[in-house]
Coordinates of C-alpha atoms and ligand atoms in Angstrom, one line a residue:
X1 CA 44.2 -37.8 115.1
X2 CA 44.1 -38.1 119.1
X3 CA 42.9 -42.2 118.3
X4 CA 45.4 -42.6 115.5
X5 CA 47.9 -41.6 118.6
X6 CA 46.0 -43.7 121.0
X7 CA 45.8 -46.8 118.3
X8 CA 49.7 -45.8 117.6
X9 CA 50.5 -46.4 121.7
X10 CA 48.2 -49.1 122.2
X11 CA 50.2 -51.1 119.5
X12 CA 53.3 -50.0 120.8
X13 CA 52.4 -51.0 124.5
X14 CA 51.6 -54.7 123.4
X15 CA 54.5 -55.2 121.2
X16 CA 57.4 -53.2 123.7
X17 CA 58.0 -56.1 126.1
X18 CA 59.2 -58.2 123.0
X19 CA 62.2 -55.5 121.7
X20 CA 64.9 -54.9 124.5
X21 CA 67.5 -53.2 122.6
X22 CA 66.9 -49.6 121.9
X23 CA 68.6 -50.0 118.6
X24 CA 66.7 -52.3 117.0
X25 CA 67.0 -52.5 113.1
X26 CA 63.8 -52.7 111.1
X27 CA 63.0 -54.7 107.9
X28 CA 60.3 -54.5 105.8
X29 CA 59.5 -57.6 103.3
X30 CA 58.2 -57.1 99.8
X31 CA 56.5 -59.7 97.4
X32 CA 58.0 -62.9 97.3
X33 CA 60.8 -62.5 100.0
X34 CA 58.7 -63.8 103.1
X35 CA 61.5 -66.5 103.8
X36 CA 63.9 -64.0 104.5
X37 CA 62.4 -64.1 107.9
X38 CA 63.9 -67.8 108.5
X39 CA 66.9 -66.6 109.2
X40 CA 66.3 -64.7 112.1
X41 CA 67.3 -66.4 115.1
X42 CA 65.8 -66.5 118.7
X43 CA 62.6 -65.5 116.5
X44 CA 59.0 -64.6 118.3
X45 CA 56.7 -64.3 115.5
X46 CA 53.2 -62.1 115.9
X47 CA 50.6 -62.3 113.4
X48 CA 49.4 -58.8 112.6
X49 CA 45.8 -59.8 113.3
X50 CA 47.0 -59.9 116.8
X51 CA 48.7 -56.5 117.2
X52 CA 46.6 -53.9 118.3
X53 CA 45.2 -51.8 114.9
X54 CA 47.8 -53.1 112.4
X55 CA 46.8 -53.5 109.4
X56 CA 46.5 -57.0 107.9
X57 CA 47.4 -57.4 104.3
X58 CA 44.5 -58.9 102.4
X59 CA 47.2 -60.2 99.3
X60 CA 47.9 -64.0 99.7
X61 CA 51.4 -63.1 98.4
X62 CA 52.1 -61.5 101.6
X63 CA 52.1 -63.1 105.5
X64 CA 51.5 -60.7 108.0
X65 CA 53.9 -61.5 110.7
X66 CA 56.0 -59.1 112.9
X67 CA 59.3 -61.0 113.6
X68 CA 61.4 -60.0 116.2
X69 CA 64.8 -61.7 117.2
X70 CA 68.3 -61.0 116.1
X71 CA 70.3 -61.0 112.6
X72 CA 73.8 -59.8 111.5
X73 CA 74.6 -59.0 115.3
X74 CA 71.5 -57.1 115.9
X75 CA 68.4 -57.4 117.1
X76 CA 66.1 -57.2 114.4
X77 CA 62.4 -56.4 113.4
X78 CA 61.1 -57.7 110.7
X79 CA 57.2 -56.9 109.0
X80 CA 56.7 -60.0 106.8
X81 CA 54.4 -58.6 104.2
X82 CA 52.7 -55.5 104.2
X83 CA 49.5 -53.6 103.3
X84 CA 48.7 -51.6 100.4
X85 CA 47.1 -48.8 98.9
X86 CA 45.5 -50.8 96.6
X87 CA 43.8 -53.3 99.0
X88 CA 41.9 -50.0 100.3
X89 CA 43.6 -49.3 103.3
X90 CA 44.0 -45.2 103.6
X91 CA 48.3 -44.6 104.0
X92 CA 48.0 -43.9 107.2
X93 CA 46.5 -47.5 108.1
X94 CA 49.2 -48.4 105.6
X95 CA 52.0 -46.6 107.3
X96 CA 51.0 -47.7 110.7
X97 CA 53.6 -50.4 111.2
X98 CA 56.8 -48.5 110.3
X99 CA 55.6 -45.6 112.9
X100 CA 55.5 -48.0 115.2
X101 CA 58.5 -49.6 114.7
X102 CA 60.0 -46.4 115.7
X103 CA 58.0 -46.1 118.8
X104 CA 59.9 -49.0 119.8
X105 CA 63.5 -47.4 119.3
X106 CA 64.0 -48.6 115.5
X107 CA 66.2 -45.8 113.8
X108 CA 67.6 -47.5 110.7
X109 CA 65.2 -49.3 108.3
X110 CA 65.2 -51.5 105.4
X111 CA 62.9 -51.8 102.9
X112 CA 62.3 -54.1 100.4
X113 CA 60.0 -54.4 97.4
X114 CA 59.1 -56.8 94.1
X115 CA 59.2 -54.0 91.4
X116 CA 59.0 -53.7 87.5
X117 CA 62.3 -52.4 85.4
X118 CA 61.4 -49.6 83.5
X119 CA 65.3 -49.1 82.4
X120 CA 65.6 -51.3 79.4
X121 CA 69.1 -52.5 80.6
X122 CA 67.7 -53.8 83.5
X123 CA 67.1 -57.8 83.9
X124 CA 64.6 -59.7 85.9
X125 CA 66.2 -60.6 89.1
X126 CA 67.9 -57.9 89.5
X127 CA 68.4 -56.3 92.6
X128 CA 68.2 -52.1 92.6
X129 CA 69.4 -50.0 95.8
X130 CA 66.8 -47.3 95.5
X131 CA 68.5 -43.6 95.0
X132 CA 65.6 -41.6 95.4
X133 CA 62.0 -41.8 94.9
X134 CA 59.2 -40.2 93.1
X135 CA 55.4 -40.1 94.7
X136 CA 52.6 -41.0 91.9
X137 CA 50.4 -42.6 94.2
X138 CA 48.3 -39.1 94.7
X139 CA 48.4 -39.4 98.4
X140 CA 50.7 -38.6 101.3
X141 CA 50.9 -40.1 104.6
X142 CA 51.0 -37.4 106.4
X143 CA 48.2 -35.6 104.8
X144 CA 45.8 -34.2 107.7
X145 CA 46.7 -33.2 111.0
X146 CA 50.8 -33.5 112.2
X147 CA 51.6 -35.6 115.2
X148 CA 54.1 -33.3 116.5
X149 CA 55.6 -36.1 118.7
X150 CA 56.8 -38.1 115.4
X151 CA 57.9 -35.5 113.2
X152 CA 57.4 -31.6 111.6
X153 CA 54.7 -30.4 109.6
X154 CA 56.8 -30.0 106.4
X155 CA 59.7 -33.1 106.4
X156 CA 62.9 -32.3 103.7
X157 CA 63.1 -34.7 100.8
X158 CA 66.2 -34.0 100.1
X159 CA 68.0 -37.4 101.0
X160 CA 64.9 -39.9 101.9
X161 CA 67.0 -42.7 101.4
X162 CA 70.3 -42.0 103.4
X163 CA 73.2 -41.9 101.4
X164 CA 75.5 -43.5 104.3
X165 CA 73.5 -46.3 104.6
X166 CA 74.7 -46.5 100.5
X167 CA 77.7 -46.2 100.8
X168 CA 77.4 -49.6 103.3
X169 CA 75.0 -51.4 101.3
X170 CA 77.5 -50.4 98.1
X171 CA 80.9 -52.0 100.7
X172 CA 78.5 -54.9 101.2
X173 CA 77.8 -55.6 98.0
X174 CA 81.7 -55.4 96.9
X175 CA 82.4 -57.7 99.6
X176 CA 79.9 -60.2 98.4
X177 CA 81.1 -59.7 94.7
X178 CA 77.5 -59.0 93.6
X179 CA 76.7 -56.2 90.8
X180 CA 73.6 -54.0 91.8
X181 CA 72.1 -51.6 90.1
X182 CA 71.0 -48.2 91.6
X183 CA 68.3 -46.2 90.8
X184 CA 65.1 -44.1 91.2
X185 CA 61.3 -46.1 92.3
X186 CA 58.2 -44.9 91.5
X187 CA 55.3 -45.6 93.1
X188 CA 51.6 -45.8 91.5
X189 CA 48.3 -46.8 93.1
X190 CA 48.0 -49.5 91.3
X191 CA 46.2 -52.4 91.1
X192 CA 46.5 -52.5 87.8
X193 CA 49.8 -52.4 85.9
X194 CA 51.2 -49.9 83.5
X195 CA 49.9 -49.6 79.8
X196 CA 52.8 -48.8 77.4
X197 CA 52.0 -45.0 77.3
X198 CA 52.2 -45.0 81.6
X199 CA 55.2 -47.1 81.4
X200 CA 57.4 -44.6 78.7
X201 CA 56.0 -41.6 80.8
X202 CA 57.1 -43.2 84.1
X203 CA 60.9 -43.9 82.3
X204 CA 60.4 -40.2 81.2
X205 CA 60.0 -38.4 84.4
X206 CA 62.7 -40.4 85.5
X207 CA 61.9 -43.5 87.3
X208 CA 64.1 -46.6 86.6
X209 CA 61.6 -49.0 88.4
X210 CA 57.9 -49.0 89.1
X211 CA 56.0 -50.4 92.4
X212 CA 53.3 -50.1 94.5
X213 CA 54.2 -49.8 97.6
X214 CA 57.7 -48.5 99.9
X215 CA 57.1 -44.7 99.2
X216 CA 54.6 -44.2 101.9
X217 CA 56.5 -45.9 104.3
X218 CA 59.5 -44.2 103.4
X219 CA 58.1 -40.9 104.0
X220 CA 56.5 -41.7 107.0
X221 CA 60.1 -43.3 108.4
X222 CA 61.6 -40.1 107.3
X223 CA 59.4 -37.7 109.1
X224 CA 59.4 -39.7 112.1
X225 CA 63.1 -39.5 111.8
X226 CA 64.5 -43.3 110.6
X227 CA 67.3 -43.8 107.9
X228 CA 66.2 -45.8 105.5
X229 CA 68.3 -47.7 102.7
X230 CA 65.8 -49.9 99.7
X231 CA 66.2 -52.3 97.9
X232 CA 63.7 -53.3 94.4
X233 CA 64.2 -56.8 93.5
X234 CA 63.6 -56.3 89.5
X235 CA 61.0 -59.4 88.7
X236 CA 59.9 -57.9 85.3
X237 CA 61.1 -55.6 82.8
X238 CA 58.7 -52.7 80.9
X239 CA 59.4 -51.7 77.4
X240 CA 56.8 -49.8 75.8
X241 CA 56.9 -50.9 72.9
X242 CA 56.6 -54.7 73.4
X243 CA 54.7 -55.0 76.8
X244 CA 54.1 -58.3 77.9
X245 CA 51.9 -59.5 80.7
X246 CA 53.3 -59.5 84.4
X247 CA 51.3 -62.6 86.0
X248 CA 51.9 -62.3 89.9
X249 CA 53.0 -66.2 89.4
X250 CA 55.7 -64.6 87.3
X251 CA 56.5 -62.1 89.3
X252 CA 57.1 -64.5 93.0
X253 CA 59.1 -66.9 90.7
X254 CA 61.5 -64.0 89.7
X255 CA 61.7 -62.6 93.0
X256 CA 62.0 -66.0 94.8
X257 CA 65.5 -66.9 92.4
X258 CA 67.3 -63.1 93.6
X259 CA 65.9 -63.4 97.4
X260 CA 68.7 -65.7 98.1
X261 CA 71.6 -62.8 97.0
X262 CA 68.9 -60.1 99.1
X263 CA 69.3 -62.4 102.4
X264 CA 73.4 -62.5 101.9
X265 CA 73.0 -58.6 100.7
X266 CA 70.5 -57.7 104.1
X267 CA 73.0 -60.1 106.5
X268 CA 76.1 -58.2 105.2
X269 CA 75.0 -55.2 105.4
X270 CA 73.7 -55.7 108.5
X271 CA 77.3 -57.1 109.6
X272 CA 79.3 -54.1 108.3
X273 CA 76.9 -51.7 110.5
X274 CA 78.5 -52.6 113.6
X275 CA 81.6 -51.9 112.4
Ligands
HPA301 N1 54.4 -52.5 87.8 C1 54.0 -52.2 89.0 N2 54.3 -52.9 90.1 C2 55.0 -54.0 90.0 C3 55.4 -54.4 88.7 C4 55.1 -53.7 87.6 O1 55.5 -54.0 86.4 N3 56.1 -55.6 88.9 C5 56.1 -55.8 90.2 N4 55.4 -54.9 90.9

Protein backbone atom coordinates (compact mmCIF):
# COMPACT_ATOMS: atom_id res chain seq x y z
CA UNK A 1 0.00 0.00 0.00
CA UNK A 2 2.53 2.86 1.23
CA UNK A 3 4.35 2.34 -2.61
CA UNK A 4 1.06 2.12 -4.39
CA UNK A 5 0.71 5.75 -2.60
CA UNK A 6 4.29 6.68 -3.39
CA UNK A 7 3.90 5.22 -7.16
CA UNK A 8 0.29 7.24 -7.04
CA UNK A 9 2.43 10.78 -6.12
CA UNK A 10 5.28 10.05 -8.07
CA UNK A 11 2.92 9.97 -11.22
CA UNK A 12 1.10 12.79 -10.06
CA UNK A 13 4.29 14.98 -9.49
CA UNK A 14 5.55 14.43 -13.18
CA UNK A 15 2.32 14.98 -14.84
CA UNK A 16 0.98 18.30 -12.41
CA UNK A 17 2.97 20.93 -14.14
CA UNK A 18 1.05 20.05 -17.42
CA UNK A 19 -2.87 20.58 -15.80
CA UNK A 20 -3.37 24.27 -14.58
CA UNK A 21 -7.01 24.36 -14.02
CA UNK A 22 -8.16 22.75 -10.95
CA UNK A 23 -11.26 21.68 -12.77
CA UNK A 24 -10.07 19.71 -15.32
CA UNK A 25 -12.46 17.23 -17.01
CA UNK A 26 -11.27 13.72 -17.63
CA UNK A 27 -11.93 11.29 -20.53
CA UNK A 28 -11.28 7.97 -20.86
CA UNK A 29 -11.21 6.31 -24.58
CA UNK A 30 -12.45 2.80 -25.39
CA UNK A 31 -11.73 0.51 -28.46
CA UNK A 32 -11.75 2.17 -31.61
CA UNK A 33 -12.34 5.87 -30.50
CA UNK A 34 -8.49 6.96 -30.27
CA UNK A 35 -9.21 9.88 -32.78
CA UNK A 36 -11.33 11.52 -30.53
CA UNK A 37 -8.18 12.89 -29.10
CA UNK A 38 -7.65 15.12 -32.41
CA UNK A 39 -9.80 17.34 -31.38
CA UNK A 40 -8.33 18.60 -28.52
CA UNK A 41 -6.66 21.76 -29.00
CA UNK A 42 -3.36 23.23 -27.53
CA UNK A 43 -2.76 19.29 -27.08
CA UNK A 44 0.64 17.92 -25.04
CA UNK A 45 0.56 14.34 -25.61
CA UNK A 46 2.53 11.77 -23.00
CA UNK A 47 2.94 8.34 -23.86
CA UNK A 48 2.14 6.18 -20.78
CA UNK A 49 5.48 4.46 -21.06
CA UNK A 50 6.76 7.72 -19.86
CA UNK A 51 4.53 8.48 -16.81
CA UNK A 52 5.82 7.24 -13.78
CA UNK A 53 4.07 3.48 -13.03
CA UNK A 54 1.13 3.76 -15.49
CA UNK A 55 0.20 1.04 -16.88
CA UNK A 56 0.81 0.54 -20.69
CA UNK A 57 -1.85 -1.30 -22.56
CA UNK A 58 -0.39 -4.34 -24.30
CA UNK A 59 -3.71 -4.32 -27.02
CA UNK A 60 -2.65 -2.79 -30.43
CA UNK A 61 -6.31 -1.52 -30.51
CA UNK A 62 -5.45 0.85 -27.87
CA UNK A 63 -2.58 3.94 -27.84
CA UNK A 64 -1.46 4.86 -24.64
CA UNK A 65 -1.27 8.47 -24.62
CA UNK A 66 -2.41 10.99 -21.77
CA UNK A 67 -3.64 14.06 -23.71
CA UNK A 68 -4.00 17.15 -22.04
CA UNK A 69 -5.29 20.51 -23.61
CA UNK A 70 -8.73 21.96 -23.77
CA UNK A 71 -12.20 20.91 -25.39
CA UNK A 72 -15.79 22.19 -25.18
CA UNK A 73 -14.35 25.29 -23.03
CA UNK A 74 -12.48 23.21 -20.68
CA UNK A 75 -9.40 22.03 -20.12
CA UNK A 76 -9.44 18.52 -20.67
CA UNK A 77 -7.62 15.14 -19.94
CA UNK A 78 -7.86 12.55 -22.01
CA UNK A 79 -6.30 8.54 -21.47
CA UNK A 80 -6.16 7.33 -25.02
CA UNK A 81 -6.65 3.66 -24.52
CA UNK A 82 -6.48 1.85 -21.53
CA UNK A 83 -5.37 -1.35 -19.75
CA UNK A 84 -7.20 -4.40 -18.92
CA UNK A 85 -7.89 -7.08 -16.74
CA UNK A 86 -7.40 -9.41 -19.31
CA UNK A 87 -3.83 -8.32 -20.38
CA UNK A 88 -2.94 -9.40 -16.64
CA UNK A 89 -2.56 -6.28 -15.05
CA UNK A 90 -4.15 -6.64 -11.26
CA UNK A 91 -7.20 -3.56 -11.06
CA UNK A 92 -5.36 -1.67 -9.17
CA UNK A 93 -2.40 -1.28 -11.94
CA UNK A 94 -5.57 -1.03 -14.02
CA UNK A 95 -7.27 1.70 -12.09
CA UNK A 96 -4.06 3.63 -11.63
CA UNK A 97 -4.70 6.37 -14.22
CA UNK A 98 -8.22 7.51 -13.22
CA UNK A 99 -6.79 7.89 -9.46
CA UNK A 100 -4.55 9.92 -10.66
CA UNK A 101 -6.41 11.96 -12.77
CA UNK A 102 -8.03 12.98 -9.60
CA UNK A 103 -4.90 13.76 -7.87
CA UNK A 104 -4.66 16.36 -10.40
CA UNK A 105 -8.15 18.13 -9.53
CA UNK A 106 -10.27 16.08 -12.14
CA UNK A 107 -13.84 15.77 -10.57
CA UNK A 108 -16.16 14.91 -13.53
CA UNK A 109 -15.19 11.90 -15.75
CA UNK A 110 -16.19 10.41 -18.88
CA UNK A 111 -15.84 7.12 -19.88
CA UNK A 112 -16.11 5.45 -22.87
CA UNK A 113 -16.17 1.83 -24.03
CA UNK A 114 -16.63 -0.64 -27.37
CA UNK A 115 -19.33 -3.04 -25.89
CA UNK A 116 -21.56 -5.93 -27.10
CA UNK A 117 -25.66 -5.42 -27.13
CA UNK A 118 -27.19 -7.98 -25.22
CA UNK A 119 -30.76 -6.22 -25.69
CA UNK A 120 -32.01 -7.64 -28.95
CA UNK A 121 -33.38 -4.17 -29.97
CA UNK A 122 -30.25 -2.84 -29.82
CA UNK A 123 -28.16 -2.11 -33.30
CA UNK A 124 -24.52 -2.04 -33.90
CA UNK A 125 -23.38 1.51 -33.74
CA UNK A 126 -25.37 2.38 -31.29
CA UNK A 127 -24.40 4.56 -28.71
CA UNK A 128 -25.69 3.55 -24.82
CA UNK A 129 -25.44 6.21 -21.84
CA UNK A 130 -24.65 3.62 -19.07
CA UNK A 131 -27.50 3.64 -16.11
CA UNK A 132 -25.92 1.59 -13.80
CA UNK A 133 -23.47 -1.21 -13.79
CA UNK A 134 -23.17 -4.69 -12.72
CA UNK A 135 -19.47 -6.19 -11.45
CA UNK A 136 -18.78 -9.82 -13.03
CA UNK A 137 -15.30 -9.39 -13.34
CA UNK A 138 -14.65 -11.25 -9.68
CA UNK A 139 -12.47 -8.48 -8.53
CA UNK A 140 -12.63 -5.06 -6.96
CA UNK A 141 -10.34 -2.31 -7.05
CA UNK A 142 -10.27 -1.52 -3.90
CA UNK A 143 -9.86 -4.93 -2.61
CA UNK A 144 -6.84 -4.86 0.20
CA UNK A 145 -5.91 -2.08 2.27
CA UNK A 146 -8.00 1.57 1.97
CA UNK A 147 -6.06 4.71 1.06
CA UNK A 148 -7.90 6.82 3.36
CA UNK A 149 -6.70 9.99 1.53
CA UNK A 150 -8.85 8.87 -1.77
CA UNK A 151 -11.88 7.50 -0.34
CA UNK A 152 -13.80 5.30 2.67
CA UNK A 153 -13.46 1.79 3.27
CA UNK A 154 -17.02 0.87 2.14
CA UNK A 155 -18.05 3.53 -1.04
CA UNK A 156 -22.24 3.58 -1.81
CA UNK A 157 -23.33 2.23 -5.08
CA UNK A 158 -26.21 3.70 -5.16
CA UNK A 159 -25.71 6.26 -8.05
CA UNK A 160 -22.12 5.33 -9.67
CA UNK A 161 -22.95 6.94 -12.66
CA UNK A 162 -24.31 10.46 -11.62
CA UNK A 163 -27.65 11.00 -12.63
CA UNK A 164 -27.05 14.93 -13.24
CA UNK A 165 -24.40 14.37 -15.52
CA UNK A 166 -27.68 12.33 -17.38
CA UNK A 167 -29.76 14.56 -17.42
CA UNK A 168 -26.86 16.77 -19.52
CA UNK A 169 -25.70 14.19 -21.64
CA UNK A 170 -29.77 13.46 -22.24
CA UNK A 171 -30.12 17.81 -23.10
CA UNK A 172 -27.05 17.23 -25.30
CA UNK A 173 -28.20 14.62 -27.04
CA UNK A 174 -31.75 16.50 -27.80
CA UNK A 175 -29.83 19.28 -28.97
CA UNK A 176 -27.83 17.32 -31.39
CA UNK A 177 -31.09 15.43 -32.53
CA UNK A 178 -29.46 12.05 -31.83
CA UNK A 179 -31.53 8.92 -30.27
CA UNK A 180 -29.41 7.10 -27.50
CA UNK A 181 -30.16 4.35 -25.80
CA UNK A 182 -29.71 3.96 -22.02
CA UNK A 183 -28.94 1.14 -20.16
CA UNK A 184 -27.13 -1.16 -17.71
CA UNK A 185 -23.08 -2.61 -18.58
CA UNK A 186 -21.68 -5.53 -17.39
CA UNK A 187 -18.41 -6.21 -17.15
CA UNK A 188 -16.64 -9.81 -17.42
CA UNK A 189 -12.94 -10.77 -17.35
CA UNK A 190 -12.85 -11.61 -20.47
CA UNK A 191 -10.62 -12.40 -22.93
CA UNK A 192 -12.76 -14.52 -24.36
CA UNK A 193 -16.37 -13.65 -25.45
CA UNK A 194 -19.65 -14.84 -24.23
CA UNK A 195 -21.06 -18.43 -25.29
CA UNK A 196 -24.87 -18.25 -25.87
CA UNK A 197 -25.65 -19.69 -22.34
CA UNK A 198 -23.23 -16.60 -20.66
CA UNK A 199 -24.76 -14.15 -23.02
CA UNK A 200 -28.82 -15.12 -22.03
CA UNK A 201 -27.62 -15.18 -18.36
CA UNK A 202 -25.91 -11.79 -18.67
CA UNK A 203 -29.45 -10.33 -20.44
CA UNK A 204 -31.06 -12.28 -17.49
CA UNK A 205 -29.51 -10.63 -14.48
CA UNK A 206 -30.15 -7.59 -16.29
CA UNK A 207 -27.33 -6.25 -18.29
CA UNK A 208 -28.27 -4.60 -21.64
CA UNK A 209 -24.56 -4.52 -22.81
CA UNK A 210 -21.48 -6.52 -22.12
CA UNK A 211 -17.67 -5.25 -21.82
CA UNK A 212 -14.58 -5.67 -20.47
CA UNK A 213 -13.43 -2.93 -19.00
CA UNK A 214 -15.05 0.74 -17.40
CA UNK A 215 -16.37 -0.87 -14.12
CA UNK A 216 -13.16 -0.85 -12.35
CA UNK A 217 -12.45 2.52 -13.19
CA UNK A 218 -15.74 3.60 -12.33
CA UNK A 219 -15.58 2.31 -8.88
CA UNK A 220 -12.34 3.56 -8.28
CA UNK A 221 -13.59 7.35 -9.60
CA UNK A 222 -16.45 6.86 -7.31
CA UNK A 223 -14.59 6.16 -4.13
CA UNK A 224 -12.13 8.62 -4.82
CA UNK A 225 -15.09 10.91 -5.19
CA UNK A 226 -15.36 11.85 -9.30
CA UNK A 227 -18.85 11.94 -11.12
CA UNK A 228 -18.82 9.91 -13.76
CA UNK A 229 -21.30 9.80 -16.86
CA UNK A 230 -20.53 6.42 -19.76
CA UNK A 231 -21.07 5.98 -22.68
CA UNK A 232 -20.99 2.04 -24.67
CA UNK A 233 -20.67 2.45 -28.29
CA UNK A 234 -22.75 -0.82 -29.32
CA UNK A 235 -20.31 -2.60 -32.09
CA UNK A 236 -22.10 -6.02 -31.91
CA UNK A 237 -25.21 -7.43 -30.97
CA UNK A 238 -25.68 -11.03 -28.73
CA UNK A 239 -28.59 -13.17 -29.33
CA UNK A 240 -28.34 -16.45 -27.81
CA UNK A 241 -29.72 -18.19 -30.03
CA UNK A 242 -27.87 -17.26 -33.25
CA UNK A 243 -24.40 -16.16 -31.95
CA UNK A 244 -22.14 -15.08 -34.46
CA UNK A 245 -18.50 -14.33 -34.22
CA UNK A 246 -17.28 -10.77 -32.97
CA UNK A 247 -13.75 -10.42 -34.86
CA UNK A 248 -12.01 -7.35 -33.14
CA UNK A 249 -11.70 -6.07 -37.09
CA UNK A 250 -15.48 -6.09 -36.73
CA UNK A 251 -15.77 -4.69 -33.78
CA UNK A 252 -13.14 -1.14 -34.62
CA UNK A 253 -15.05 -0.88 -37.94
CA UNK A 254 -18.52 -0.57 -35.98
CA UNK A 255 -17.08 1.56 -33.48
CA UNK A 256 -15.11 3.78 -35.91
CA UNK A 257 -18.72 4.72 -38.04
CA UNK A 258 -20.67 5.97 -34.34
CA UNK A 259 -17.28 7.68 -32.95
CA UNK A 260 -18.07 10.63 -35.15
CA UNK A 261 -21.82 11.23 -33.29
CA UNK A 262 -19.56 10.32 -29.67
CA UNK A 263 -17.12 13.31 -30.52
CA UNK A 264 -20.24 15.79 -31.34
CA UNK A 265 -22.09 13.85 -28.13
CA UNK A 266 -18.65 14.36 -25.72
CA UNK A 267 -18.07 18.24 -27.24
CA UNK A 268 -21.78 19.03 -26.44
CA UNK A 269 -21.90 17.86 -23.50
CA UNK A 270 -18.95 19.22 -22.58
CA UNK A 271 -20.39 22.70 -23.90
CA UNK A 272 -23.66 22.53 -21.91
CA UNK A 273 -21.47 21.92 -18.57
CA UNK A 274 -20.50 25.44 -18.38
CA UNK A 275 -23.70 26.50 -18.55
N1 LIG B 1 -18.47 -9.13 -25.40
C1 LIG B 1 -17.58 -8.60 -24.54
N2 LIG B 1 -16.88 -7.51 -24.80
C2 LIG B 1 -17.11 -6.89 -25.96
C3 LIG B 1 -18.03 -7.38 -26.90
C4 LIG B 1 -18.75 -8.57 -26.59
O1 LIG B 1 -19.57 -9.07 -27.38
N3 LIG B 1 -18.01 -6.54 -27.97
C5 LIG B 1 -17.12 -5.54 -27.68
N4 LIG B 1 -16.57 -5.77 -26.46
Amino acid sequence: MADFHTELHEAHTFLKEHVHSASAIGIVLGTGLPSLGDRVAKRVTIPYREIPHFPVSTVETHSGNLIVGSWGGHEVVVLQGRAHYYEGYSLRKVTFPVRVLRMLGVSVLIITNAAGGLDPDYAPGDIMMITDHINLIGDNPLRGENDDDMGVRFPSMNEPYSKALLLTAEKAEQELGLTLRRGVYVAVPGPSLETAAETRFLRGIGADAVGMSTVPEVIAAVHAGMKVVGFSVIANVNIPESLTPAPIEEVIATVRKAESRLVNLIERFLMLLNS
